[in-house]
Amino acid sequence: MPDSEDTRTITGHRTDSKFYRRPPGAAWLVALLAIPLLLALISWAGLRKPEVDVTADLQSVNPSATLTAPSVSPPDVNAPNAPEVNFGPLSILRNANGFALSGEMPSAEAKAGLLESLKLAFGPDIQLTDNMNVNPDVNAPDFAALGSVFGAAVDIPDFHFDLNGDTLTLAGVAPAEEVKTEVEAAAKSAWPKMKIVNNIQVQAASAPPASPPPAAAPAPGGGECATLQADITALLKTPINFQTGGFSLTPASQQQLTRIADTLKACPDPKVSVVGHTDNSGNDAINIPLSNNRAKAVADYLVSQGVAGGRVTSKGVGSAQPIAPNNTAAGKAQNRRVDITVS
């Protein structure tokens, strides 16, 4: 039948169309996914830098090698087989305010080290009068033990440490034999290769006590001014000091005199007498002018602090009025003084 033939033709056509439009299989999907990955690999390979051995040009270094500096340690002069010591001159004198140093040091660094060791031993405020010179041709010992020597001599107010060559001389006035022995032992322990000359004197137990200063006239007025002289005497328990051999006041004594001036100004214009004294070293041709200049320096400072100049007098009497024997260093130290009296 015509109708049946046409149906078959149409049906066969549709069968062929279905064959060519069939969905892609798994192989096609894999191929499609592989193409972008392959392109990415090709691009990465083109951009990658070639590997380079960065260690090829480095010089070979011995891993066990170390850097060592040449030894600059000073020789140990206290070693058993050390050569004989021979040091430059050095003198250290203790006084009421601190220490006066003179002599020679091999370098500015050694000089600064010595001053610093004294400050470490006695405090940063200790007064040091430095008259030392630098001479690179001299040697100096190790001063690390200097503090122990001066610590043993703490009760010797005029302790003198004098070094020259291979000899160390110790001097001053000790209050007891034990102190003298301890200072010598400390020096020998610090520098066993050196010759120690112990010239420290021991103050005699029977030495007469120092005579009190002459009583001054009562201060004018009443109230607080009635004790003016006693107040001044109390402030003078610490002696007024000057630069060695001169009449320039030390900073500590200037502060002391400032307090004395303030005490004097609190009373209605007292008369002030300043008298300078020395020990019996030298002669009157030296001592009287020196004592006079020191008394004048004290009077001038009081006036500069506001004390009425017309009511302050000064004079020097040299060694004529001692208050202690002049046969010991301690006695001489007491005789070197400045008295201030009010009326």
PDB file of N, CA and C in Angstrom, residues 238-290:
ATOM      1  N   THR A 238      85.371  69.378 110.670  1.00  0.00           N
ATOM      2  CA  THR A 238      86.066  68.987 109.435  1.00  0.00           C
ATOM      3  C   THR A 238      86.991  70.133 109.052  1.00  0.00           C
ATOM      4  N   PRO A 239      88.311  69.913 109.020  1.00  0.00           N
ATOM      5  CA  PRO A 239      89.241  71.026 108.752  1.00  0.00           C
ATOM      6  C   PRO A 239      88.997  71.642 107.377  1.00  0.00           C
ATOM      7  N   ILE A 240      89.245  72.931 107.313  1.00  0.00           N
ATOM      8  CA  ILE A 240      89.200  73.621 106.025  1.00  0.00           C
ATOM      9  C   ILE A 240      90.466  73.254 105.253  1.00  0.00           C
ATOM     10  N   ASN A 241      90.304  72.863 104.016  1.00  0.00           N
ATOM     11  CA  ASN A 241      91.435  72.367 103.229  1.00  0.00           C
ATOM     12  C   ASN A 241      91.676  73.230 101.996  1.00  0.00           C
ATOM     13  N   PHE A 242      92.940  73.198 101.563  1.00  0.00           N
ATOM     14  CA  PHE A 242      93.378  73.976 100.411  1.00  0.00           C
ATOM     15  C   PHE A 242      94.105  73.058  99.438  1.00  0.00           C
ATOM     16  N   GLN A 243      94.268  73.528  98.221  1.00  0.00           N
ATOM     17  CA  GLN A 243      95.078  72.780  97.268  1.00  0.00           C
ATOM     18  C   GLN A 243      96.501  72.661  97.809  1.00  0.00           C
ATOM     19  N   THR A 244      97.137  71.504  97.560  1.00  0.00           N
ATOM     20  CA  THR A 244      98.446  71.222  98.137  1.00  0.00           C
ATOM     21  C   THR A 244      99.443  72.341  97.850  1.00  0.00           C
ATOM     22  N   GLY A 245     100.074  72.862  98.944  1.00  0.00           N
ATOM     23  CA  GLY A 245     101.101  73.877  98.807  1.00  0.00           C
ATOM     24  C   GLY A 245     100.602  75.259  98.475  1.00  0.00           C
ATOM     25  N   GLY A 246      99.284  75.462  98.427  1.00  0.00           N
ATOM     26  CA  GLY A 246      98.768  76.776  98.051  1.00  0.00           C
ATOM     27  C   GLY A 246      97.683  77.238  99.000  1.00  0.00           C
ATOM     28  N   PHE A 247      96.881  78.208  98.561  1.00  0.00           N
ATOM     29  CA  PHE A 247      95.828  78.734  99.410  1.00  0.00           C
ATOM     30  C   PHE A 247      94.508  78.837  98.656  1.00  0.00           C
ATOM     31  N   SER A 248      94.334  78.004  97.638  1.00  0.00           N
ATOM     32  CA  SER A 248      93.049  77.919  96.932  1.00  0.00           C
ATOM     33  C   SER A 248      92.161  76.905  97.648  1.00  0.00           C
ATOM     34  N   LEU A 249      90.971  77.298  98.017  1.00  0.00           N
ATOM     35  CA  LEU A 249      90.045  76.426  98.734  1.00  0.00           C
ATOM     36  C   LEU A 249      89.578  75.273  97.843  1.00  0.00           C
ATOM     37  N   THR A 250      89.461  74.086  98.442  1.00  0.00           N
ATOM     38  CA  THR A 250      88.899  72.959  97.713  1.00  0.00           C
ATOM     39  C   THR A 250      87.387  73.139  97.598  1.00  0.00           C
ATOM     40  N   PRO A 251      86.743  72.499  96.616  1.00  0.00           N
ATOM     41  CA  PRO A 251      85.280  72.622  96.481  1.00  0.00           C
ATOM     42  C   PRO A 251      84.526  72.205  97.747  1.00  0.00           C
ATOM     43  N   ALA A 252      84.996  71.152  98.416  1.00  0.00           N
ATOM     44  CA  ALA A 252      84.319  70.701  99.634  1.00  0.00           C
ATOM     45  C   ALA A 252      84.395  71.760 100.724  1.00  0.00           C
ATOM     46  N   SER A 253      85.544  72.434 100.852  1.00  0.00           N
ATOM     47  CA  SER A 253      85.680  73.471 101.864  1.00  0.00           C
ATOM     48  C   SER A 253      84.860  74.713 101.517  1.00  0.00           C
ATOM     49  N   GLN A 254      84.684  74.992 100.238  1.00  0.00           N
ATOM     50  CA  GLN A 254      83.817  76.109  99.847  1.00  0.00           C
ATOM     51  C   GLN A 254      82.377  75.851 100.292  1.00  0.00           C
ATOM     52  N   GLN A 255      81.923  74.612 100.133  1.00  0.00           N
ATOM     53  CA  GLN A 255      80.571  74.277 100.597  1.00  0.00           C
ATOM     54  C   GLN A 255      80.480  74.409 102.116  1.00  0.00           C
ATOM     55  N   GLN A 256      81.532  73.982 102.797  1.00  0.00           N
ATOM     56  CA  GLN A 256      81.563  74.080 104.255  1.00  0.00           C
ATOM     57  C   GLN A 256      81.488  75.548 104.692  1.00  0.00           C
ATOM     58  N   LEU A 257      82.249  76.414 104.053  1.00  0.00           N
ATOM     59  CA  LEU A 257      82.244  77.833 104.413  1.00  0.00           C
ATOM     60  C   LEU A 257      80.927  78.511 104.049  1.00  0.00           C
ATOM     61  N   THR A 258      80.246  78.013 103.044  1.00  0.00           N
ATOM     62  CA  THR A 258      78.921  78.549 102.715  1.00  0.00           C
ATOM     63  C   THR A 258      77.948  78.320 103.871  1.00  0.00           C
ATOM     64  N   ARG A 259      78.005  77.138 104.480  1.00  0.00           N
ATOM     65  CA  ARG A 259      77.149  76.861 105.643  1.00  0.00           C
ATOM     66  C   ARG A 259      77.541  77.754 106.828  1.00  0.00           C
ATOM     67  N   ILE A 260      78.848  77.978 107.003  1.00  0.00           N
ATOM     68  CA  ILE A 260      79.298  78.861 108.086  1.00  0.00           C
ATOM     69  C   ILE A 260      78.813  80.288 107.844  1.00  0.00           C
ATOM     70  N   ALA A 261      78.892  80.753 106.606  1.00  0.00           N
ATOM     71  CA  ALA A 261      78.425  82.106 106.287  1.00  0.00           C
ATOM     72  C   ALA A 261      76.930  82.247 106.555  1.00  0.00           C
ATOM     73  N   ASP A 262      76.158  81.225 106.197  1.00  0.00           N
ATOM     74  CA  ASP A 262      74.715  81.277 106.460  1.00  0.00           C
ATOM     75  C   ASP A 262      74.438  81.363 107.959  1.00  0.00           C
ATOM     76  N   THR A 263      75.241  80.651 108.769  1.00  0.00           N
ATOM     77  CA  THR A 263      75.077  80.702 110.224  1.00  0.00           C
ATOM     78  C   THR A 263      75.416  82.084 110.759  1.00  0.00           C
ATOM     79  N   LEU A 264      76.473  82.698 110.227  1.00  0.00           N
ATOM     80  CA  LEU A 264      76.865  84.036 110.678  1.00  0.00           C
ATOM     81  C   LEU A 264      75.825  85.076 110.302  1.00  0.00           C
ATOM     82  N   LYS A 265      75.254  84.958 109.123  1.00  0.00           N
ATOM     83  CA  LYS A 265      74.285  85.962 108.655  1.00  0.00           C
ATOM     84  C   LYS A 265      72.976  85.899 109.426  1.00  0.00           C
ATOM     85  N   ALA A 266      72.745  84.785 110.139  1.00  0.00           N
ATOM     86  CA  ALA A 266      71.507  84.669 110.911  1.00  0.00           C
ATOM     87  C   ALA A 266      71.547  85.523 112.176  1.00  0.00           C
ATOM     88  N   CYS A 267      72.729  86.041 112.536  1.00  0.00           N
ATOM     89  CA  CYS A 267      72.878  86.876 113.730  1.00  0.00           C
ATOM     90  C   CYS A 267      73.191  88.313 113.303  1.00  0.00           C
ATOM     91  N   PRO A 268      72.893  89.276 114.173  1.00  0.00           N
ATOM     92  CA  PRO A 268      73.057  90.693 113.793  1.00  0.00           C
ATOM     93  C   PRO A 268      74.514  91.131 113.771  1.00  0.00           C
ATOM     94  N   ASP A 269      75.147  90.988 112.627  1.00  0.00           N
ATOM     95  CA  ASP A 269      76.501  91.489 112.366  1.00  0.00           C
ATOM     96  C   ASP A 269      77.524  91.174 113.461  1.00  0.00           C
ATOM     97  N   PRO A 270      77.844  89.900 113.690  1.00  0.00           N
ATOM     98  CA  PRO A 270      78.902  89.591 114.658  1.00  0.00           C
ATOM     99  C   PRO A 270      80.274  89.936 114.075  1.00  0.00           C
ATOM    100  N   LYS A 271      81.205  90.188 114.971  1.00  0.00           N
ATOM    101  CA  LYS A 271      82.587  90.377 114.526  1.00  0.00           C
ATOM    102  C   LYS A 271      83.222  88.999 114.327  1.00  0.00           C
ATOM    103  N   VAL A 272      83.897  88.822 113.193  1.00  0.00           N
ATOM    104  CA  VAL A 272      84.460  87.523 112.823  1.00  0.00           C
ATOM    105  C   VAL A 272      85.971  87.661 112.685  1.00  0.00           C
ATOM    106  N   SER A 273      86.697  86.800 113.383  1.00  0.00           N
ATOM    107  CA  SER A 273      88.164  86.783 113.299  1.00  0.00           C
ATOM    108  C   SER A 273      88.617  85.459 112.701  1.00  0.00           C
ATOM    109  N   VAL A 274      89.401  85.526 111.637  1.00  0.00           N
ATOM    110  CA  VAL A 274      89.909  84.334 110.946  1.00  0.00           C
ATOM    111  C   VAL A 274      91.421  84.295 111.123  1.00  0.00           C
ATOM    112  N   VAL A 275      91.942  83.184 111.682  1.00  0.00           N
ATOM    113  CA  VAL A 275      93.375  83.044 111.949  1.00  0.00           C
ATOM    114  C   VAL A 275      93.876  81.768 111.292  1.00  0.00           C
ATOM    115  N   GLY A 276      94.945  81.900 110.491  1.00  0.00           N
ATOM    116  CA  GLY A 276      95.540  80.750 109.816  1.00  0.00           C
ATOM    117  C   GLY A 276      96.749  80.223 110.567  1.00  0.00           C
ATOM    118  N   HIS A 277      96.924  78.881 110.565  1.00  0.00           N
ATOM    119  CA  HIS A 277      98.027  78.230 111.267  1.00  0.00           C
ATOM    120  C   HIS A 277      98.697  77.211 110.341  1.00  0.00           C
ATOM    121  N   THR A 278      99.974  76.903 110.595  1.00  0.00           N
ATOM    122  CA  THR A 278     100.706  75.857 109.883  1.00  0.00           C
ATOM    123  C   THR A 278     101.380  74.945 110.904  1.00  0.00           C
ATOM    124  N   ASP A 279     101.967  73.835 110.422  1.00  0.00           N
ATOM    125  CA  ASP A 279     102.815  73.023 111.292  1.00  0.00           C
ATOM    126  C   ASP A 279     104.221  73.636 111.280  1.00  0.00           C
ATOM    127  N   ASN A 280     105.186  72.936 111.883  1.00  0.00           N
ATOM    128  CA  ASN A 280     106.527  73.529 111.996  1.00  0.00           C
ATOM    129  C   ASN A 280     107.452  73.165 110.839  1.00  0.00           C
ATOM    130  N   SER A 281     106.885  72.587 109.760  1.00  0.00           N
ATOM    131  CA  SER A 281     107.716  72.314 108.585  1.00  0.00           C
ATOM    132  C   SER A 281     108.124  73.641 107.949  1.00  0.00           C
ATOM    133  N   GLY A 282     109.352  73.738 107.493  1.00  0.00           N
ATOM    134  CA  GLY A 282     109.829  74.977 106.897  1.00  0.00           C
ATOM    135  C   GLY A 282     110.186  76.000 107.968  1.00  0.00           C
ATOM    136  N   ASN A 283     110.103  77.275 107.600  1.00  0.00           N
ATOM    137  CA  ASN A 283     110.448  78.341 108.543  1.00  0.00           C
ATOM    138  C   ASN A 283     109.409  79.450 108.452  1.00  0.00           C
ATOM    139  N   ASP A 284     109.588  80.480 109.311  1.00  0.00           N
ATOM    140  CA  ASP A 284     108.595  81.556 109.358  1.00  0.00           C
ATOM    141  C   ASP A 284     108.508  82.333 108.050  1.00  0.00           C
ATOM    142  N   ALA A 285     109.611  82.391 107.322  1.00  0.00           N
ATOM    143  CA  ALA A 285     109.594  83.125 106.053  1.00  0.00           C
ATOM    144  C   ALA A 285     108.608  82.495 105.068  1.00  0.00           C
ATOM    145  N   ILE A 286     108.353  81.204 105.239  1.00  0.00           N
ATOM    146  CA  ILE A 286     107.399  80.506 104.373  1.00  0.00           C
ATOM    147  C   ILE A 286     106.041  80.374 105.064  1.00  0.00           C
ATOM    148  N   ASN A 287     106.066  79.983 106.328  1.00  0.00           N
ATOM    149  CA  ASN A 287     104.825  79.625 107.022  1.00  0.00           C
ATOM    150  C   ASN A 287     103.923  80.819 107.317  1.00  0.00           C
ATOM    151  N   ILE A 288     104.499  81.948 107.711  1.00  0.00           N
ATOM    152  CA  ILE A 288     103.647  83.099 108.051  1.00  0.00           C
ATOM    153  C   ILE A 288     102.911  83.626 106.829  1.00  0.00           C
ATOM    154  N   PRO A 289     103.590  83.853 105.677  1.00  0.00           N
ATOM    155  CA  PRO A 289     102.823  84.289 104.500  1.00  0.00           C
ATOM    156  C   PRO A 289     101.782  83.260 104.051  1.00  0.00           C
ATOM    157  N   LEU A 290     102.156  81.961 104.162  1.00  0.00           N
ATOM    158  CA  LEU A 290     101.204  80.928 103.745  1.00  0.00           C
ATOM    159  C   LEU A 290      99.972  80.941 104.643  1.00  0.00           C
TER     160      LEU A 290
END
